[in-house]
């Protein structure tokens, strides 16, 4: 699983507390799932919003953890469609095959 910080300086107020992106493997191990929940929960406690692909197992876990912590969740694909966030999607697409092993 990879976690990266996304610049939110040009985004809405609900994301100004910070935004982390979470990307994981297609078939995550129990340890990777636990790490996802722990990491997302830790950032959420500090008010960070979460971005992930909800169509992947790690993305769904990140979304559930964000919802449980009552912090905003943003789909990475939706976020990448916004102006100025193209590098986010480029990173995810570039690292995608590596993360799916």
N, CA, C and O atoms as a GROMACS GRO file, in nm:
protein
  404
    1UNK      N    1   0.084  -0.117   0.000
    1UNK     CA    2   0.000   0.000   0.000
    1UNK      C    3   0.089   0.124   0.000
    1UNK      O    4   0.193   0.128   0.066
    2UNK      N    5   0.046   0.223  -0.074
    2UNK     CA    6   0.118   0.350  -0.079
    2UNK      C    7   0.025   0.462  -0.032
    2UNK      O    8  -0.095   0.463  -0.062
    3UNK      N    9   0.084   0.554   0.040
    3UNK     CA   10   0.011   0.672   0.086
    3UNK      C   11   0.088   0.794   0.038
    3UNK      O   12   0.210   0.799   0.051
    4UNK      N   13   0.017   0.891  -0.018
    4UNK     CA   14   0.083   1.013  -0.065
    4UNK      C   15   0.000   1.133  -0.028
    4UNK      O   16  -0.123   1.125  -0.020
    5UNK      N   17   0.066   1.245  -0.007
    5UNK     CA   18   0.000   1.369   0.031
    5UNK      C   19  -0.031   1.448  -0.095
    5UNK      O   20   0.052   1.459  -0.185
    6UNK      N   21  -0.152   1.503  -0.101
    6UNK     CA   22  -0.199   1.578  -0.218
    6UNK      C   23  -0.215   1.725  -0.177
    6UNK      O   24  -0.278   1.756  -0.076
    7UNK      N   25  -0.160   1.814  -0.257
    7UNK     CA   26  -0.170   1.957  -0.232
    7UNK      C   27  -0.316   2.000  -0.248
    7UNK      O   28  -0.376   1.977  -0.353
    8UNK      N   29  -0.372   2.063  -0.147
    8UNK     CA   30  -0.512   2.107  -0.151
    8UNK      C   31  -0.525   2.259  -0.151
    8UNK      O   32  -0.633   2.312  -0.125
    9UNK      N   33  -0.418   2.328  -0.180
    9UNK     CA   34  -0.421   2.475  -0.172
    9UNK      C   35  -0.520   2.539  -0.269
    9UNK      O   36  -0.567   2.650  -0.245
   10UNK      N   37  -0.553   2.470  -0.380
   10UNK     CA   38  -0.648   2.528  -0.476
   10UNK      C   39  -0.780   2.451  -0.479
   10UNK      O   40  -0.850   2.453  -0.580
   11UNK      N   41  -0.813   2.385  -0.370
   11UNK     CA   42  -0.937   2.306  -0.364
   11UNK      C   43  -1.034   2.364  -0.262
   11UNK      O   44  -1.004   2.464  -0.196
   12UNK      N   45  -1.149   2.303  -0.251
   12UNK     CA   46  -1.254   2.351  -0.162
   12UNK      C   47  -1.215   2.351  -0.015
   12UNK      O   48  -1.121   2.283   0.026
   13UNK      N   49  -1.290   2.426   0.062
   13UNK     CA   50  -1.261   2.439   0.205
   13UNK      C   51  -1.264   2.307   0.280
   13UNK      O   52  -1.189   2.288   0.376
   14UNK      N   53  -1.351   2.213   0.238
   14UNK     CA   54  -1.362   2.086   0.309
   14UNK      C   55  -1.235   2.002   0.298
   14UNK      O   56  -1.217   1.906   0.373
   15UNK      N   57  -1.147   2.038   0.204
   15UNK     CA   58  -1.022   1.963   0.186
   15UNK      C   59  -0.900   2.039   0.237
   15UNK      O   60  -0.788   1.990   0.222
   16UNK      N   61  -0.920   2.155   0.295
   16UNK     CA   62  -0.807   2.238   0.338
   16UNK      C   63  -0.733   2.182   0.459
   16UNK      O   64  -0.622   2.227   0.489
   17UNK      N   65  -0.792   2.086   0.528
   17UNK     CA   66  -0.721   2.025   0.642
   17UNK      C   67  -0.613   1.930   0.596
   17UNK      O   68  -0.533   1.883   0.678
   18UNK      N   69  -0.609   1.901   0.468
   18UNK     CA   70  -0.511   1.809   0.412
   18UNK      C   71  -0.581   1.694   0.344
   18UNK      O   72  -0.696   1.662   0.375
   19UNK      N   73  -0.513   1.632   0.251
   19UNK     CA   74  -0.570   1.522   0.175
   19UNK      C   75  -0.460   1.420   0.149
   19UNK      O   76  -0.353   1.453   0.100
   20UNK      N   77  -0.488   1.294   0.182
   20UNK     CA   78  -0.394   1.187   0.150
   20UNK      C   79  -0.458   1.095   0.047
   20UNK      O   80  -0.579   1.073   0.048
   21UNK      N   81  -0.376   1.042  -0.039
   21UNK     CA   82  -0.420   0.943  -0.136
   21UNK      C   83  -0.372   0.806  -0.091
   21UNK      O   84  -0.262   0.792  -0.038
   22UNK      N   85  -0.455   0.706  -0.112
   22UNK     CA   86  -0.423   0.570  -0.072
   22UNK      C   87  -0.439   0.479  -0.194
   22UNK      O   88  -0.545   0.478  -0.258
   23UNK      N   89  -0.335   0.403  -0.225
   23UNK     CA   90  -0.338   0.310  -0.337
   23UNK      C   91  -0.283   0.177  -0.286
   23UNK      O   92  -0.183   0.174  -0.215
   24UNK      N   93  -0.349   0.067  -0.323
   24UNK     CA   94  -0.304  -0.063  -0.278
   24UNK      C   95  -0.315  -0.169  -0.385
   24UNK      O   96  -0.356  -0.141  -0.497
   25UNK      N   97  -0.278  -0.289  -0.349
   25UNK     CA   98  -0.281  -0.400  -0.445
   25UNK      C   99  -0.424  -0.447  -0.468
   25UNK      O  100  -0.515  -0.418  -0.390
   26UNK      N  101  -0.443  -0.520  -0.577
   26UNK     CA  102  -0.575  -0.572  -0.612
   26UNK      C  103  -0.618  -0.681  -0.515
   26UNK      O  104  -0.736  -0.695  -0.484
   27UNK      N  105  -0.522  -0.758  -0.467
   27UNK     CA  106  -0.552  -0.866  -0.372
   27UNK      C  107  -0.470  -0.841  -0.245
   27UNK      O  108  -0.369  -0.908  -0.223
   28UNK      N  109  -0.514  -0.747  -0.162
   28UNK     CA  110  -0.434  -0.711  -0.043
   28UNK      C  111  -0.433  -0.822   0.062
   28UNK      O  112  -0.531  -0.894   0.080
   29UNK      N  113  -0.321  -0.832   0.128
   29UNK     CA  114  -0.308  -0.928   0.238
   29UNK      C  115  -0.380  -0.871   0.361
   29UNK      O  116  -0.419  -0.755   0.363
   30UNK      N  117  -0.396  -0.955   0.460
   30UNK     CA  118  -0.458  -0.910   0.585
   30UNK      C  119  -0.376  -0.797   0.646
   30UNK      O  120  -0.432  -0.701   0.701
   31UNK      N  121  -0.245  -0.808   0.637
   31UNK     CA  122  -0.157  -0.704   0.692
   31UNK      C  123  -0.175  -0.572   0.618
   31UNK      O  124  -0.177  -0.466   0.680
   32UNK      N  125  -0.188  -0.578   0.484
   32UNK     CA  126  -0.208  -0.455   0.407
   32UNK      C  127  -0.342  -0.390   0.440
   32UNK      O  128  -0.352  -0.268   0.450
   33UNK      N  129  -0.445  -0.472   0.459
   33UNK     CA  130  -0.576  -0.419   0.497
   33UNK      C  131  -0.570  -0.351   0.633
   33UNK      O  132  -0.623  -0.241   0.651
   34UNK      N  133  -0.505  -0.415   0.727
   34UNK     CA  134  -0.491  -0.358   0.862
   34UNK      C  135  -0.412  -0.227   0.856
   34UNK      O  136  -0.447  -0.129   0.922
   35UNK      N  137  -0.306  -0.226   0.775
   35UNK     CA  138  -0.224  -0.106   0.760
   35UNK      C  139  -0.307   0.007   0.699
   35UNK      O  140  -0.294   0.123   0.740
   36UNK      N  141  -0.392  -0.024   0.603
   36UNK     CA  142  -0.479   0.076   0.541
   36UNK      C  143  -0.571   0.139   0.646
   36UNK      O  144  -0.579   0.262   0.657
   37UNK      N  145  -0.639   0.056   0.721
   37UNK     CA  146  -0.733   0.107   0.821
   37UNK      C  147  -0.660   0.189   0.926
   37UNK      O  148  -0.707   0.296   0.965
   38UNK      N  149  -0.546   0.140   0.973
   38UNK     CA  150  -0.468   0.214   1.074
   38UNK      C  151  -0.420   0.349   1.021
   38UNK      O  152  -0.430   0.450   1.090
   39UNK      N  153  -0.367   0.349   0.899
   39UNK     CA  154  -0.313   0.472   0.841
   39UNK      C  155  -0.423   0.575   0.816
   39UNK      O  156  -0.410   0.691   0.854
   40UNK      N  157  -0.531   0.530   0.753
   40UNK     CA  158  -0.642   0.622   0.724
   40UNK      C  159  -0.701   0.676   0.854
   40UNK      O  160  -0.730   0.795   0.863
   41UNK      N  161  -0.718   0.591   0.952
   41UNK     CA  162  -0.775   0.635   1.080
   41UNK      C  163  -0.685   0.738   1.148
   41UNK      O  164  -0.733   0.836   1.205
   42UNK      N  165  -0.554   0.715   1.142
   42UNK     CA  166  -0.460   0.807   1.205
   42UNK      C  167  -0.467   0.946   1.140
   42UNK      O  168  -0.472   1.047   1.209
   43UNK      N  169  -0.466   0.950   1.006
   43UNK     CA  170  -0.477   1.079   0.936
   43UNK      C  171  -0.614   1.142   0.958
   43UNK      O  172  -0.624   1.264   0.975
   44UNK      N  173  -0.718   1.061   0.956
   44UNK     CA  174  -0.854   1.114   0.974
   44UNK      C  175  -0.871   1.179   1.111
   44UNK      O  176  -0.941   1.279   1.124
   45UNK      N  177  -0.808   1.123   1.213
   45UNK     CA  178  -0.816   1.183   1.346
   45UNK      C  179  -0.760   1.324   1.348
   45UNK      O  180  -0.802   1.407   1.428
   46UNK      N  181  -0.666   1.349   1.259
   46UNK     CA  182  -0.607   1.483   1.248
   46UNK      C  183  -0.682   1.572   1.149
   46UNK      O  184  -0.639   1.684   1.122
   47UNK      N  185  -0.795   1.523   1.095
   47UNK     CA  186  -0.879   1.603   1.007
   47UNK      C  187  -0.846   1.594   0.860
   47UNK      O  188  -0.900   1.672   0.781
   48UNK      N  189  -0.760   1.502   0.820
   48UNK     CA  190  -0.725   1.488   0.679
   48UNK      C  191  -0.839   1.421   0.604
   48UNK      O  192  -0.903   1.330   0.656
   49UNK      N  193  -0.864   1.465   0.482
   49UNK     CA  194  -0.959   1.398   0.392
   49UNK      C  195  -0.883   1.283   0.323
   49UNK      O  196  -0.760   1.281   0.320
   50UNK      N  197  -0.959   1.189   0.269
   50UNK     CA  198  -0.900   1.069   0.210
   50UNK      C  199  -0.939   1.059   0.063
   50UNK      O  200  -1.054   1.082   0.027
   51UNK      N  201  -0.842   1.024  -0.022
   51UNK     CA  202  -0.869   0.999  -0.164
   51UNK      C  203  -0.821   0.858  -0.198
   51UNK      O  204  -0.711   0.818  -0.161
   52UNK      N  205  -0.905   0.784  -0.268
   52UNK     CA  206  -0.869   0.648  -0.311
   52UNK      C  207  -0.964   0.607  -0.422
   52UNK      O  208  -1.061   0.677  -0.452
   53UNK      N  209  -0.937   0.493  -0.482
   53UNK     CA  210  -1.026   0.439  -0.585
   53UNK      C  211  -1.121   0.342  -0.518
   53UNK      O  212  -1.080   0.232  -0.480
   54UNK      N  213  -1.248   0.378  -0.503
   54UNK     CA  214  -1.342   0.292  -0.431
   54UNK      C  215  -1.377   0.163  -0.505
   54UNK      O  216  -1.450   0.080  -0.452
   55UNK      N  217  -1.324   0.145  -0.625
   55UNK     CA  218  -1.348   0.022  -0.699
   55UNK      C  219  -1.243  -0.085  -0.670
   55UNK      O  220  -1.250  -0.196  -0.723
   56UNK      N  221  -1.146  -0.051  -0.584
   56UNK     CA  222  -1.044  -0.148  -0.544
   56UNK      C  223  -1.067  -0.186  -0.397
   56UNK      O  224  -1.130  -0.110  -0.323
   57UNK      N  225  -1.016  -0.302  -0.354
   57UNK     CA  226  -1.036  -0.342  -0.214
   57UNK      C  227  -0.979  -0.241  -0.114
   57UNK      O  228  -1.045  -0.208  -0.015
   58UNK      N  229  -0.859  -0.191  -0.138
   58UNK     CA  230  -0.799  -0.094  -0.045
   58UNK      C  231  -0.876   0.037  -0.050
   58UNK      O  232  -0.895   0.102   0.053
   59UNK      N  233  -0.921   0.076  -0.168
   59UNK     CA  234  -1.000   0.198  -0.182
   59UNK      C  235  -1.131   0.190  -0.105
   59UNK      O  236  -1.172   0.288  -0.041
   60UNK      N  237  -1.196   0.073  -0.110
   60UNK     CA  238  -1.320   0.055  -0.033
   60UNK      C  239  -1.294   0.063   0.116
   60UNK      O  240  -1.370   0.124   0.190
   61UNK      N  241  -1.185   0.000   0.161
   61UNK     CA  242  -1.151   0.008   0.304
   61UNK      C  243  -1.122   0.152   0.345
   61UNK      O  244  -1.164   0.196   0.452
   62UNK      N  245  -1.048   0.224   0.261
   62UNK     CA  246  -1.018   0.365   0.290
   62UNK      C  247  -1.146   0.447   0.297
   62UNK      O  248  -1.160   0.532   0.384
   63UNK      N  249  -1.239   0.421   0.205
   63UNK     CA  250  -1.367   0.493   0.205
   63UNK      C  251  -1.446   0.464   0.333
   63UNK      O  252  -1.502   0.555   0.393
   64UNK      N  253  -1.451   0.338   0.374
   64UNK     CA  254  -1.523   0.302   0.496
   64UNK      C  255  -1.459   0.364   0.620
   64UNK      O  256  -1.528   0.412   0.709
   65UNK      N  257  -1.326   0.362   0.624
   65UNK     CA  258  -1.256   0.422   0.738
   65UNK      C  259  -1.280   0.573   0.743
   65UNK      O  260  -1.298   0.630   0.850
   66UNK      N  261  -1.280   0.638   0.626
   66UNK     CA  262  -1.306   0.782   0.620
   66UNK      C  263  -1.448   0.812   0.665
   66UNK      O  264  -1.471   0.906   0.741
   67UNK      N  265  -1.542   0.731   0.618
   67UNK     CA  266  -1.682   0.752   0.656
   67UNK      C  267  -1.701   0.733   0.807
   67UNK      O  268  -1.771   0.810   0.872
   68UNK      N  269  -1.638   0.630   0.861
   68UNK     CA  270  -1.647   0.604   1.004
   68UNK      C  271  -1.591   0.721   1.086
   68UNK      O  272  -1.643   0.755   1.191
   69UNK      N  273  -1.483   0.781   1.034
   69UNK     CA  274  -1.419   0.893   1.105
   69UNK      C  275  -1.485   1.027   1.073
   69UNK      O  276  -1.444   1.130   1.127
   70UNK      N  277  -1.586   1.027   0.986
   70UNK     CA  278  -1.658   1.149   0.948
   70UNK      C  279  -1.567   1.254   0.882
   70UNK      O  280  -1.578   1.373   0.910
   71UNK      N  281  -1.477   1.207   0.795
   71UNK     CA  282  -1.395   1.299   0.716
   71UNK      C  283  -1.431   1.279   0.569
   71UNK      O  284  -1.480   1.172   0.532
   72UNK      N  285  -1.409   1.380   0.486
   72UNK     CA  286  -1.444   1.368   0.344
   72UNK      C  287  -1.366   1.257   0.274
   72UNK      O  288  -1.249   1.233   0.303
   73UNK      N  289  -1.434   1.189   0.181
   73UNK     CA  290  -1.370   1.090   0.095
   73UNK      C  291  -1.391   1.135  -0.048
   73UNK      O  292  -1.501   1.175  -0.087
   74UNK      N  293  -1.283   1.129  -0.129
   74UNK     CA  294  -1.289   1.170  -0.268
   74UNK      C  295  -1.235   1.056  -0.354
   74UNK      O  296  -1.130   0.999  -0.323
   75UNK      N  297  -1.305   1.025  -0.461
   75UNK     CA  298  -1.255   0.925  -0.556
   75UNK      C  299  -1.133   0.983  -0.627
   75UNK      O  300  -1.136   1.098  -0.672
   76UNK      N  301  -1.027   0.905  -0.637
   76UNK     CA  302  -0.905   0.953  -0.704
   76UNK      C  303  -0.934   0.991  -0.848
   76UNK      O  304  -0.881   1.091  -0.897
   77UNK      N  305  -1.016   0.913  -0.918
   77UNK     CA  306  -1.049   0.945  -1.058
   77UNK      C  307  -1.118   1.081  -1.067
   77UNK      O  308  -1.088   1.161  -1.155
   78UNK      N  309  -1.210   1.106  -0.976
   78UNK     CA  310  -1.282   1.234  -0.975
   78UNK      C  311  -1.187   1.349  -0.942
   78UNK      O  312  -1.194   1.456  -1.002
   79UNK      N  313  -1.099   1.324  -0.847
   79UNK     CA  314  -1.002   1.426  -0.808
   79UNK      C  315  -0.907   1.456  -0.923
   79UNK      O  316  -0.874   1.572  -0.947
   80UNK      N  317  -0.864   1.354  -0.994
   80UNK     CA  318  -0.770   1.373  -1.104
   80UNK      C  319  -0.833   1.451  -1.219
   80UNK      O  320  -0.762   1.512  -1.299
   81UNK      N  321  -0.964   1.449  -1.229
   81UNK     CA  322  -1.033   1.523  -1.335
   81UNK      C  323  -1.032   1.673  -1.310
   81UNK      O  324  -1.057   1.752  -1.401
   82UNK      N  325  -1.004   1.712  -1.186
   82UNK     CA  326  -1.000   1.855  -1.153
   82UNK      C  327  -0.874   1.918  -1.207
   82UNK      O  328  -0.770   1.853  -1.217
   83UNK      N  329  -0.883   2.042  -1.241
   83UNK     CA  330  -0.768   2.116  -1.295
   83UNK      C  331  -0.654   2.117  -1.193
   83UNK      O  332  -0.674   2.142  -1.075
   84UNK      N  333  -0.535   2.089  -1.242
   84UNK     CA  334  -0.417   2.096  -1.158
   84UNK      C  335  -0.386   1.969  -1.080
   84UNK      O  336  -0.289   1.967  -1.004
   85UNK      N  337  -0.464   1.865  -1.097
   85UNK     CA  338  -0.437   1.743  -1.022
   85UNK      C  339  -0.398   1.628  -1.114
   85UNK      O  340  -0.396   1.513  -1.071
   86UNK      N  341  -0.366   1.655  -1.239
   86UNK     CA  342  -0.326   1.553  -1.334
   86UNK      C  343  -0.212   1.465  -1.285
   86UNK      O  344  -0.214   1.344  -1.310
   87UNK      N  345  -0.111   1.521  -1.216
   87UNK     CA  346  -0.001   1.437  -1.167
   87UNK      C  347  -0.047   1.326  -1.072
   87UNK      O  348   0.019   1.222  -1.063
   88UNK      N  349  -0.158   1.346  -1.004
   88UNK     CA  350  -0.208   1.242  -0.914
   88UNK      C  351  -0.245   1.118  -0.993
   88UNK      O  352  -0.202   1.007  -0.962
   89UNK      N  353  -0.326   1.137  -1.095
   89UNK     CA  354  -0.368   1.024  -1.177
   89UNK      C  355  -0.250   0.964  -1.249
   89UNK      O  356  -0.242   0.842  -1.264
   90UNK      N  357  -0.157   1.047  -1.294
   90UNK     CA  358  -0.037   0.996  -1.362
   90UNK      C  359   0.040   0.904  -1.267
   90UNK      O  360   0.088   0.798  -1.308
   91UNK      N  361   0.054   0.944  -1.141
   91UNK     CA  362   0.123   0.862  -1.043
   91UNK      C  363   0.052   0.728  -1.024
   91UNK      O  364   0.115   0.623  -1.025
   92UNK      N  365  -0.080   0.734  -1.009
   92UNK     CA  366  -0.157   0.612  -0.986
   92UNK      C  367  -0.149   0.520  -1.107
   92UNK      O  368  -0.131   0.399  -1.092
   93UNK      N  369  -0.162   0.575  -1.227
   93UNK     CA  370  -0.154   0.493  -1.348
   93UNK      C  371  -0.015   0.437  -1.367
   93UNK      O  372   0.001   0.322  -1.408
   94UNK      N  373   0.088   0.516  -1.337
   94UNK     CA  374   0.225   0.472  -1.354
   94UNK      C  375   0.259   0.360  -1.255
   94UNK      O  376   0.326   0.263  -1.292
   95UNK      N  377   0.213   0.374  -1.133
   95UNK     CA  378   0.245   0.276  -1.029
   95UNK      C  379   0.143   0.163  -1.020
   95UNK      O  380   0.165   0.064  -0.950
   96UNK      N  381   0.031   0.177  -1.092
   96UNK     CA  382  -0.076   0.077  -1.084
   96UNK      C  383  -0.029  -0.066  -1.104
   96UNK      O  384  -0.055  -0.150  -1.018
   97UNK      N  385   0.040  -0.098  -1.215
   97UNK     CA  386   0.082  -0.237  -1.236
   97UNK      C  387   0.172  -0.287  -1.124
   97UNK      O  388   0.164  -0.404  -1.086
   98UNK      N  389   0.257  -0.201  -1.072
   98UNK     CA  390   0.347  -0.239  -0.963
   98UNK      C  391   0.266  -0.271  -0.836
   98UNK      O  392   0.300  -0.364  -0.763
   99UNK      N  393   0.162  -0.196  -0.812
   99UNK     CA  394   0.081  -0.216  -0.692
   99UNK      C  395  -0.012  -0.336  -0.703
   99UNK      O  396  -0.060  -0.386  -0.601
  100UNK      N  397  -0.038  -0.381  -0.823
  100UNK     CA  398  -0.132  -0.491  -0.841
  100UNK      C  399  -0.067  -0.629  -0.831
  100UNK      O  400  -0.137  -0.730  -0.846
  101UNK      N  401   0.061  -0.636  -0.808
  101UNK     CA  402   0.130  -0.765  -0.796
  101UNK      C  403   0.092  -0.837  -0.670
  101UNK      O  404   0.141  -0.947  -0.645
   0.00000   0.00000   0.00000
